[in-house]
Amino acid sequence: MNKDTILSVENLVVKFFLRKSTVEAVNGVSFEIQKGERVGLVGETGAGKTTTALSILKLVPNPPGRITDGNIYLNGENLMEKSEKDMRKIRGNDVAMIFQDPMTALNPVLTVGDQIMEVIRLHNDLGKFEAMDKAKEMLELVGIPGERYLDYPHQFSGGMKQRVVIAIALACNPKLLIADEPTSALDVTIQAQVLELINNLRDKMGMSLLLITHDLGVVAETCDKVMIMYAGSIVESGTVDKVYRNIMHPYTSGLFNAIPKLHEESDRLEPIKGMMPDPSDLPEGCAFYERCPNAVDECKTKKPELKMVEEDHAVACFNPIKRGA
Amino acid sequence: MLKYSIKRLCFMVITLFLTTLLVFALLELVPGDPARIIAGESATEESLAAIREEFNLNDPFFVRFFDYIRNLLHGDLGISWKTRQPIAGAIASRLPLTMIIAFWGVIVGTILGLVAGTVSAVKQYSVFDRVLTFISLFGKSAPSFWIAMLFVLIFSLKLGWLPATGSYGFVYWILPVATIGLQASSGITRMTRSSVLEVIRQDYIRTARAKGQTELVVIIKHALRNAFIPILTQISSSLTEYLGGTVLVESVFAIPGIGNYVLDAVQRQDIPVVLSGIFVICAMCSVVILLTDLAYALIDPRIKATFGFGVKKKKKAAVAKEGGNK
């Protein structure tokens, strides 16, 4: 960990303790985000992406969820040792989050101005009117006229609401912005606008970005690094350039194959066969074993560790795809 | 907002009119000769005829009904058949007492219910939650007169802290208010709990937490306000219930409230008193319901929007038009 490391997650384990079973949502995830870096976290629904993100803010719903192991360092300080009071100073200030569904992420009975002002006043020593001006400024920044300060969320469209959510997240100049599928709930045309907005503002303000998505294309456009997550573990990670040029994990390859190709004529998509294993009953060996075309005997009994295979590229697989094969 | 209020006010008048008609018609069906009820069993035919003349009992149904309505509009609630006193005066002397006890009871119930329900929801499945759930279930199912008698037994007879019956000032109201408060709080607790439970799982609560907001503010500012519509409905229905006079509670504490007054009138077949009593209760309930509906719009801007508070919409449409012309 060098001094430019904003966030360092070490061996994070999150479990949800339900009445009948224990769901292992995140199983020993480690990664780092450097200052100004844009990292994509990709995986299918239920892979543990959102749980990983919420862990950074220590907002995993408890009960039933709990971070059972691991450390999270923000600017070198261990968040696991922070009190709830200290965490409140970090949330919204050092680390801000954009949530998946803008339709439900805003409080329907408060004006959007109020909701932006709330975070500003929590972390800055500003009077009401100064905070109001700053909130209007934030609205303008995300492309909403400042006069709409007094409007309620239901008076905005989905894309506009997501802009408001972005304004809330960026209001206190966070060092790390976590965007949890910021465009999944939006129309395709609006998706591009919102992504561009996030990108532009990130460039302007220079914060680091953890972008959670299931869209590999978005990652290619937006991110420097990518991590592929499957059943609570990172199976492949590295710079976008290295990973996309040299896919090594069979799961990553499956994800890429599932993208419809414009230049080939085909009627059907190519899905990855089977389902993700039940996270409350994970297999002993590799979680991808059942669905993996490259599986070998070793995969059934041993869980592969994430290992460096070349510079800036790590894979957790016993039998990775060979280049050119 | 004004347009909506006026519309609701008109509906309220219609409701009151129809209710009065219904009650008037129902009381018409009560068996027995009204003149004989007024004059007593031993009255002669002549005196009965005189009474029929005096109270206009010979007029047809609708003539009497519209006479009654006309008098109501003049603030005249009629004359009691039994006491021959104006009913308005009797109600005016009893109504404040019923209102004091109902309002304070519901205020106490609301405070208790909101606190208990919210804590219950936030600490779901904790020991605290279970105890509160049990108490509120108990409070809901125990009959009010039984709770009232229990209070009298404990606080008046055993401890001697508070007077058991009568109504001569503040201390006399404590036990009735406590009885109603306990009962009202049970329903409000249960409603608050379920409503808050639903809201605290919402995404915007997570957003508020992600801003670094304290848990207390998250609950009060973000959760409770969103959860408040069903709670308000519950509060308002409790209030209307108790404004109608809590006959049982009034009986136990010997409070001369409107509930007792109407009940007495029913027993003595004093029909004008029953009619006017019900009318007054009905009018109060209508006002409470009207205020509740208006409060919904204040709490939730989306409800306000569905009522179409014309001005803003028109302005926006005008702006859009202008934009289109450019």
XYZ file of C-alpha atoms in Angstrom:
651
model
C 0.000 0.000 0.000
C 1.622 3.254 -1.061
C 0.629 6.764 -0.108
C -1.496 7.211 -3.202
C -3.752 4.378 -2.150
C -7.171 5.775 -1.249
C -8.858 2.536 -0.435
C -7.461 -0.823 0.443
C -9.739 -3.753 1.150
C -8.094 -6.803 2.650
C -9.697 -10.202 2.790
C -13.216 -8.852 3.291
C -15.756 -11.436 4.416
C -19.427 -10.539 4.786
C -22.080 -12.977 5.883
C -25.807 -12.695 6.337
C -27.040 -14.723 9.252
C -30.563 -15.836 8.496
C -32.729 -18.011 10.645
C -32.127 -21.201 8.725
C -28.927 -20.554 6.852
C -25.913 -18.330 6.562
C -25.468 -16.534 3.280
C -21.825 -16.036 2.376
C -22.152 -12.889 0.314
C -18.524 -11.799 0.150
C -15.720 -14.311 0.627
C -12.263 -12.872 1.101
C -12.216 -9.991 -1.335
C -9.065 -7.866 -1.540
C -8.374 -4.898 -3.761
C -6.892 -1.425 -3.822
C -7.975 1.801 -5.390
C -5.380 4.493 -6.047
C -5.910 8.207 -6.043
C -7.859 9.272 -9.130
C -8.241 5.723 -10.337
C -11.413 4.375 -11.893
C -12.146 0.784 -11.028
C -14.984 -1.306 -12.400
C -16.512 -4.098 -10.372
C -18.378 -6.462 -12.648
C -20.515 -9.450 -11.865
C -23.999 -10.818 -12.200
C -26.840 -10.169 -9.792
C -26.134 -11.668 -6.393
C -22.362 -11.837 -6.857
C -21.816 -9.593 -3.811
C -20.951 -6.354 -5.580
C -23.356 -4.128 -3.665
C -22.505 -5.824 -0.380
C -18.821 -5.118 -1.014
C -19.657 -1.472 -1.679
C -21.859 -1.126 1.387
C -19.101 -2.684 3.498
C -16.801 0.205 2.619
C -19.339 2.555 4.238
C -20.068 -0.021 6.941
C -23.711 0.126 5.935
C -24.333 -3.582 5.457
C -27.812 -4.031 6.943
C -27.264 -5.445 10.399
C -29.013 -7.640 11.347
C -28.823 -9.945 9.444
C -25.539 -8.959 7.742
C -22.143 -8.643 9.372
C -18.588 -8.076 8.267
C -17.012 -11.122 9.872
C -13.430 -10.734 8.729
C -11.042 -8.460 6.915
C -9.879 -4.883 7.048
C -10.782 -1.818 5.056
C -8.270 1.019 4.974
C -9.293 4.454 3.816
C -6.334 6.794 3.466
C -4.409 4.371 5.630
C -6.922 4.385 8.459
C -8.623 1.139 9.353
C -12.392 1.612 9.109
C -13.044 -1.554 11.075
C -11.692 0.193 14.156
C -13.784 3.316 13.643
C -16.751 4.053 15.840
C -20.171 4.683 14.351
C -19.683 8.366 15.070
C -16.429 8.490 13.112
C -18.014 6.522 10.286
C -20.745 9.156 10.024
C -18.064 11.763 9.360
C -16.721 9.607 6.537
C -20.042 8.756 4.884
C -21.083 11.357 2.374
C -17.889 13.277 2.984
C -14.850 11.111 2.170
C -16.788 8.294 0.569
C -20.064 8.934 -1.233
C -22.338 6.500 -2.937
C -24.698 6.669 -5.895
C -27.391 4.054 -5.658
C -28.861 1.806 -8.234
C -32.446 2.926 -8.437
C -32.968 6.685 -8.504
C -36.750 6.149 -8.287
C -36.454 4.973 -4.710
C -33.168 6.524 -3.606
C -34.689 9.938 -2.910
C -37.028 10.682 -0.055
C -40.427 11.387 -1.637
C -41.615 13.847 1.004
C -38.615 16.199 1.017
C -37.641 18.667 -1.687
C -34.550 17.749 -3.670
C -32.918 20.943 -2.430
C -33.473 19.830 1.147
C -31.918 16.489 0.417
C -28.817 17.998 -1.140
C -28.560 20.592 1.601
C -28.752 17.888 4.255
C -25.441 16.322 3.289
C -23.788 19.725 2.844
C -24.789 20.869 6.309
C -23.740 17.581 7.882
C -20.154 17.906 6.746
C -19.615 21.639 6.366
C -20.019 24.387 8.863
C -22.388 26.382 6.705
C -25.463 28.433 7.527
C -28.790 27.574 6.029
C -28.618 30.072 3.204
C -25.024 29.325 2.282
C -25.886 25.632 2.168
C -28.903 26.451 0.024
C -26.726 28.340 -2.442
C -24.284 25.466 -2.528
C -27.130 23.012 -3.137
C -28.369 25.123 -6.050
C -24.821 25.196 -7.373
C -24.721 21.398 -7.205
C -28.006 21.166 -9.102
C -26.626 23.422 -11.827
C -23.482 21.295 -11.910
C -25.459 18.165 -12.762
C -27.476 20.050 -15.341
C -30.658 20.871 -13.465
C -31.817 24.497 -13.241
C -31.297 25.880 -9.749
C -34.924 27.045 -9.533
C -36.008 23.442 -9.272
C -34.477 23.411 -5.800
C -37.936 23.435 -4.211
C -39.357 20.636 -6.349
C -40.093 17.196 -5.009
C -38.619 13.977 -6.441
C -41.912 12.967 -8.063
C -41.670 16.044 -10.258
C -38.488 14.727 -11.882
C -37.921 12.022 -14.471
C -35.735 8.997 -13.740
C -32.632 10.443 -15.354
C -33.134 13.761 -13.562
C -33.532 11.955 -10.255
C -30.267 10.152 -10.832
C -28.682 13.545 -11.488
C -29.991 14.694 -8.122
C -28.556 11.568 -6.499
C -25.225 12.385 -8.137
C -25.467 15.961 -6.851
C -25.985 14.625 -3.336
C -23.027 12.264 -3.679
C -20.658 14.927 -4.981
C -21.819 17.782 -2.763
C -18.983 17.339 -0.279
C -16.159 16.601 -2.734
C -15.659 12.955 -1.775
C -12.284 11.314 -2.279
C -13.959 8.110 -3.348
C -17.212 7.816 -5.238
C -18.956 4.474 -5.286
C -21.474 4.195 -8.096
C -23.641 1.125 -7.656
C -25.101 0.336 -11.058
C -25.920 4.005 -11.583
C -27.543 3.412 -14.946
C -29.240 0.019 -14.641
C -32.652 1.478 -13.875
C -32.536 4.052 -16.636
C -33.451 4.167 -20.307
C -30.604 3.357 -22.675
C -30.535 6.895 -24.055
C -30.377 8.369 -20.574
C -27.736 5.840 -19.487
C -25.137 7.381 -21.780
C -25.927 10.890 -20.517
C -25.646 9.907 -16.877
C -22.414 7.993 -17.425
C -20.945 10.923 -19.277
C -21.964 13.220 -16.451
C -20.323 10.986 -13.858
C -17.217 10.768 -16.005
C -16.962 14.503 -16.604
C -17.484 15.373 -12.974
C -14.971 12.765 -11.919
C -12.392 14.247 -14.268
C -13.175 17.720 -12.963
C -13.048 16.831 -9.285
C -10.389 14.136 -9.505
C -11.878 11.666 -7.076
C -11.431 7.906 -7.334
C -14.321 5.900 -8.673
C -15.562 2.432 -7.888
C -18.093 1.659 -10.582
C -20.292 -1.333 -9.974
C -21.974 -2.639 -13.076
C -22.798 -5.728 -15.038
C -22.031 -3.998 -18.307
C -18.559 -4.804 -19.613
C -18.904 -2.142 -22.281
C -19.433 0.573 -19.678
C -16.298 -0.578 -17.880
C -14.263 -0.452 -21.084
C -15.364 3.126 -21.677
C -15.058 4.383 -18.150
C -12.508 2.491 -16.113
C -8.775 2.009 -15.741
C -9.036 -1.252 -13.884
C -11.603 -4.001 -13.739
C -12.472 -6.712 -11.242
C -14.756 -9.595 -12.151
C -16.699 -10.953 -9.221
C -18.389 -14.307 -8.986
C -20.193 -15.791 -5.971
C -18.564 -13.399 -3.525
C -15.004 -13.675 -4.812
C -12.955 -11.783 -7.328
C -12.070 -14.251 -10.091
C -10.103 -11.979 -12.388
C -8.726 -8.493 -12.029
C -6.307 -6.163 -13.687
C -6.103 -3.153 -15.932
C -8.923 -2.971 -18.443
C -6.394 -3.140 -21.228
C -4.751 -6.341 -20.020
C -7.905 -8.146 -18.996
C -9.910 -7.317 -22.099
C -7.078 -8.260 -24.417
C -6.207 -11.445 -22.634
C -9.209 -12.950 -20.905
C -8.037 -15.808 -18.736
C -10.860 -16.842 -16.442
C -13.511 -19.052 -18.041
C -16.212 -17.008 -16.289
C -14.970 -13.724 -17.716
C -14.833 -15.374 -21.086
C -18.416 -16.546 -20.606
C -19.495 -13.005 -19.816
C -17.878 -11.724 -22.968
C -19.416 -14.465 -25.068
C -22.833 -13.581 -23.723
C -22.637 -10.116 -25.276
C -24.498 -10.104 -28.602
C -22.135 -9.387 -31.461
C -23.099 -6.941 -34.136
C -20.887 -8.295 -36.877
C -21.888 -11.908 -36.523
C -25.214 -13.212 -37.548
C -26.794 -15.136 -34.729
C -30.314 -15.516 -33.444
C -29.537 -16.568 -29.939
C -27.323 -15.224 -27.207
C -24.727 -17.514 -25.771
C -25.456 -17.768 -22.065
C -23.221 -19.367 -19.490
C -24.863 -22.686 -18.741
C -26.301 -23.299 -15.300
C -26.900 -20.977 -12.384
C -24.704 -19.265 -9.835
C -24.445 -21.536 -6.754
C -26.668 -20.763 -3.796
C -24.566 -18.403 -1.655
C -25.863 -20.093 1.486
C -24.481 -23.410 0.236
C -21.266 -22.717 -1.634
C -19.287 -25.683 -2.935
C -16.006 -26.641 -1.338
C -13.899 -26.021 -4.405
C -14.192 -23.385 -7.106
C -17.657 -21.809 -7.125
C -17.655 -21.830 -10.918
C -16.769 -25.553 -11.195
C -20.273 -26.742 -12.154
C -20.533 -24.333 -15.076
C -16.943 -24.266 -16.190
C -15.880 -25.638 -19.580
C -12.243 -25.718 -18.435
C -12.805 -27.528 -15.160
C -10.210 -29.992 -13.958
C -10.380 -32.387 -10.988
C -8.495 -30.014 -8.736
C -11.285 -27.401 -9.088
C -13.775 -29.611 -7.306
C -11.902 -29.839 -4.037
C -9.740 -26.724 -3.839
C -10.674 -23.100 -4.103
C -8.315 -21.250 -6.452
C -6.565 -18.145 -5.087
C -6.242 -14.914 -7.024
C -2.728 -15.094 -8.517
C -0.744 -12.704 -10.666
C -0.305 -14.164 -14.148
C 1.330 -11.135 -15.713
C 1.902 -7.538 -14.715
C -1.385 -5.914 -13.633
C -3.427 -9.036 -14.275
C -4.517 -11.621 -11.725
C -6.725 -14.688 -12.116
C -8.200 -17.176 -9.694
C -8.233 -20.330 -11.752
C -6.334 -23.646 -11.895
C -6.813 -24.017 -15.604
C -7.037 -20.559 -17.133
C -7.661 -19.962 -20.788
C -4.346 -19.884 -22.655
C -3.676 -17.082 -25.028
C -4.412 -18.038 -28.566
C -6.211 -21.223 -27.523
C -55.362 23.646 -1.771
C -58.222 26.132 -1.351
C -60.212 24.605 -4.185
C -59.791 21.170 -2.705
C -60.794 22.397 0.755
C -63.986 23.936 -0.599
C -64.805 20.788 -2.492
C -64.297 18.725 0.639
C -66.397 21.157 2.635
C -69.298 20.692 0.207
C -68.989 16.938 0.499
C -69.042 17.316 4.253
C -72.325 19.229 4.156
C -73.878 16.589 1.923
C -72.672 13.807 4.219
C -74.127 15.551 7.238
C -77.440 16.104 5.489
C -77.751 12.467 4.438
C -76.735 11.206 7.860
C -79.349 13.394 9.487
C -81.982 12.152 7.065
C -81.014 8.553 7.788
C -81.105 8.987 11.552
C -84.355 10.930 11.340
C -85.943 8.141 9.303
C -84.638 5.404 11.598
C -85.967 7.134 14.691
C -89.312 7.433 12.914
C -89.438 3.650 12.836
C -89.032 3.351 16.608
C -92.256 1.769 17.924
C -94.480 3.651 20.347
C -96.528 6.808 20.176
C -94.269 9.821 20.687
C -97.065 11.760 22.387
C -97.490 9.003 24.929
C -93.740 8.877 25.510
C -93.767 12.591 26.230
C -96.874 12.703 28.350
C -96.508 9.439 30.196
C -98.664 6.295 30.433
C -101.541 7.919 32.331
C -102.131 10.866 30.006
C -105.600 11.554 28.700
C -106.497 11.681 25.013
C -106.912 15.454 25.214
C -103.474 16.063 26.607
C -102.017 13.714 24.007
C -103.705 15.724 21.280
C -102.360 18.941 22.801
C -98.850 17.507 22.871
C -99.124 16.372 19.253
C -100.076 19.921 18.375
C -97.267 21.441 20.472
C -94.503 19.275 18.972
C -95.954 19.270 15.451
C -96.235 15.509 15.534
C -99.199 15.534 13.160
C -97.181 16.974 10.278
C -96.002 14.627 7.520
C -92.477 13.150 7.712
C -90.757 15.462 5.243
C -92.359 18.589 6.663
C -91.024 17.702 10.088
C -87.636 16.762 8.641
C -87.180 20.055 6.809
C -88.467 21.966 9.826
C -85.735 20.246 11.793
C -83.091 21.104 9.196
C -84.267 24.720 9.106
C -83.992 24.954 12.866
C -80.530 23.390 12.725
C -79.411 26.072 10.320
C -80.581 28.635 12.857
C -78.543 26.916 15.541
C -81.636 25.475 17.204
C -81.152 21.841 18.124
C -84.740 21.419 19.377
C -86.398 20.854 22.727
C -86.012 17.747 24.835
C -89.274 15.790 25.152
C -88.494 14.887 28.706
C -87.035 17.977 30.305
C -88.635 20.508 27.937
C -85.233 22.264 27.946
C -83.382 23.403 24.812
C -81.028 20.645 23.702
C -78.363 23.087 22.491
C -77.749 24.291 26.049
C -77.451 20.763 27.430
C -75.024 19.745 24.710
C -73.007 22.929 25.094
C -72.497 22.173 28.762
C -71.451 18.582 28.136
C -69.494 18.817 24.910
C -66.367 20.571 26.256
C -65.863 17.802 28.767
C -66.092 15.072 26.145
C -63.787 17.043 23.897
C -61.206 17.630 26.609
C -61.092 13.954 27.496
C -61.100 12.756 23.898
C -58.431 15.212 22.732
C -56.117 14.707 25.665
C -56.647 10.965 25.573
C -55.709 10.848 21.908
C -52.762 13.213 22.404
C -51.418 10.992 25.192
C -52.136 7.930 23.061
C -50.374 9.453 20.059
C -47.246 10.326 21.985
C -47.076 6.906 23.616
C -47.959 5.125 20.401
C -45.478 6.975 18.208
C -42.589 6.423 20.592
C -43.434 2.804 21.369
C -44.214 1.914 17.756
C -41.066 3.517 16.381
C -38.813 1.913 18.974
C -40.531 -1.408 18.344
C -39.896 -1.141 14.612
C -36.294 -0.015 14.908
C -35.510 -2.787 17.387
C -37.595 -5.394 15.625
C -37.747 -8.795 17.348
C -35.905 -7.489 20.405
C -37.239 -8.163 23.887
C -38.421 -4.579 23.959
C -40.372 -5.077 20.756
C -42.021 -8.226 22.055
C -43.015 -6.645 25.357
C -44.460 -3.594 23.613
C -46.304 -5.758 21.110
C -47.798 -7.720 23.966
C -48.834 -4.582 25.847
C -50.435 -3.042 22.786
C -52.287 -6.231 21.984
C -53.476 -6.286 25.585
C -54.516 -2.631 25.470
C -56.403 -3.219 22.237
C -58.275 -6.271 23.462
C -59.027 -5.286 27.060
C -62.430 -3.567 27.330
C -62.157 0.106 28.212
C -64.495 -0.127 31.197
C -62.334 -2.889 32.621
C -59.177 -0.784 32.276
C -61.098 2.126 33.782
C -62.171 0.060 36.770
C -58.652 -1.276 37.174
C -57.337 2.297 37.272
C -59.978 3.291 39.839
C -59.091 0.261 41.914
C -55.363 0.988 41.875
C -55.078 4.780 41.840
C -58.201 5.758 43.760
C -58.958 2.945 46.157
C -55.535 1.400 46.868
C -53.220 4.385 46.518
C -55.749 7.151 47.024
C -53.900 9.484 44.648
C -56.736 10.445 42.357
C -60.486 10.865 42.687
C -62.513 7.960 41.335
C -65.551 9.695 39.929
C -66.967 13.084 39.028
C -65.681 15.970 37.020
C -64.712 19.070 38.919
C -61.339 19.905 37.469
C -58.027 18.720 36.178
C -57.322 15.903 38.647
C -60.664 14.311 37.836
C -59.713 14.047 34.198
C -56.433 12.212 34.698
C -57.852 8.704 34.992
C -60.314 8.969 32.082
C -57.608 10.511 29.897
C -55.216 7.725 30.913
C -57.811 5.073 30.077
C -58.500 6.493 26.647
C -54.813 7.235 26.123
C -53.856 3.643 26.809
C -56.476 2.316 24.436
C -55.694 4.800 21.692
C -51.960 4.182 22.054
C -52.415 0.457 21.427
C -53.789 0.966 17.946
C -51.340 3.754 17.176
C -48.393 1.658 18.395
C -49.335 -1.219 16.144
C -49.884 1.007 13.142
C -46.650 2.942 13.758
C -44.665 -0.252 14.093
C -45.835 -1.812 10.866
C -45.673 1.435 8.941
C -42.162 2.345 10.110
C -40.985 -1.219 9.462
C -42.084 -0.873 5.885
C -40.374 2.481 5.442
C -37.006 1.762 7.078
C -36.270 -0.856 4.428
C -36.598 1.740 1.669
C -33.638 2.867 -0.386
C -33.942 6.507 0.619
C -33.270 5.536 4.217
C -30.025 3.991 3.022
C -29.306 7.185 1.083
C -29.809 9.206 4.256
C -27.459 6.925 6.161
C -24.904 7.135 3.356
C -24.920 10.907 3.794
C -23.601 10.393 7.297
C -26.842 11.348 8.991
C -27.370 10.273 12.603
C -29.723 7.392 13.202
C -32.149 9.535 15.220
C -32.567 12.054 12.411
C -32.814 9.267 9.850
C -35.705 7.789 11.805
C -37.534 11.007 12.643
C -36.931 13.093 9.527
C -36.809 10.422 6.848
C -38.664 7.394 8.149
C -41.413 8.714 10.387
C -42.628 11.372 8.013
C -42.992 8.828 5.234
C -44.658 6.394 7.566
C -47.056 8.993 8.908
C -50.034 8.698 6.539
C -51.416 5.407 7.922
C -50.524 6.511 11.443
C -52.486 9.719 10.966
C -55.446 7.705 9.730
C -55.286 5.662 12.901
C -55.022 8.750 15.102
C -57.932 10.376 13.359
C -60.118 7.303 13.643
C -59.326 7.090 17.369
C -60.266 10.727 17.767
C -63.588 10.338 15.994
C -64.282 7.275 18.080
C -63.725 9.086 21.361
C -65.400 12.327 20.292
C -68.571 10.295 19.929
C -68.362 9.978 23.663
C -66.966 6.968 25.356
C -70.108 5.835 27.044
C -68.429 3.108 29.066
C -65.582 5.286 30.296
C -67.978 8.148 31.068
C -70.174 5.750 33.002
C -67.373 4.315 35.117
C -66.033 7.755 36.015
C -69.497 9.338 36.247
C -68.574 12.056 33.788
C -71.459 14.085 32.383
C -70.275 13.840 28.795
C -72.142 13.681 25.536
C -71.979 9.886 25.350
C -73.927 9.519 28.571
C -76.338 12.198 27.510
C -77.260 10.426 24.283
C -77.397 7.034 25.964
C -79.833 8.371 28.588
C -81.932 9.862 25.828
C -82.049 6.535 24.014
C -83.212 4.792 27.152
C -85.924 7.375 27.770
C -86.861 7.504 24.080
C -86.139 11.220 24.041
C -85.921 11.290 20.265
C -84.971 14.968 19.607
C -82.023 14.587 21.999
C -80.839 11.412 20.265
C -81.182 13.086 16.891
C -79.378 16.285 17.807
C -76.758 14.437 19.838
C -75.913 12.238 16.892
C -75.899 15.266 14.606
C -73.386 17.113 16.778
C -71.138 14.053 17.078
C -71.368 13.538 13.355
C -70.467 17.142 12.646
C -67.390 16.920 14.889
C -66.252 13.704 13.249
C -66.688 15.224 9.803
C -64.500 18.143 10.787
C -61.824 15.791 12.113
C -61.901 13.744 8.918
C -61.727 16.875 6.790
C -58.717 18.157 8.718
C -57.096 14.741 8.416
C -57.493 14.737 4.659
C -56.007 18.201 4.424
C -53.125 17.100 6.651
C -52.328 14.235 4.256
C -51.586 16.766 1.554
C -49.305 18.692 3.894
C -47.356 15.570 4.816
C -47.009 14.063 1.364
C -46.413 16.326 -1.633
C -47.454 13.513 -3.957
C -50.977 13.549 -2.527
C -51.015 17.293 -2.947
C -50.057 16.813 -6.574
C -52.851 14.352 -7.279
C -55.391 16.883 -6.012
C -54.184 19.094 -8.825
C -53.454 22.380 -7.166
C -54.050 24.104 -10.427
C -51.920 27.234 -10.269
C -48.496 25.685 -10.644
C -49.568 23.301 -13.372
C -51.037 26.129 -15.419
C -47.896 28.164 -14.998
C -45.774 25.270 -16.197
C -48.053 24.675 -19.157
C -47.745 28.351 -20.066
C -43.970 28.165 -19.871
C -43.968 25.062 -22.044
C -46.171 26.791 -24.596
C -43.905 29.792 -24.702
C -40.936 27.520 -25.234
C -42.749 25.826 -28.083
C -43.497 29.117 -29.837
C -39.918 30.276 -29.866
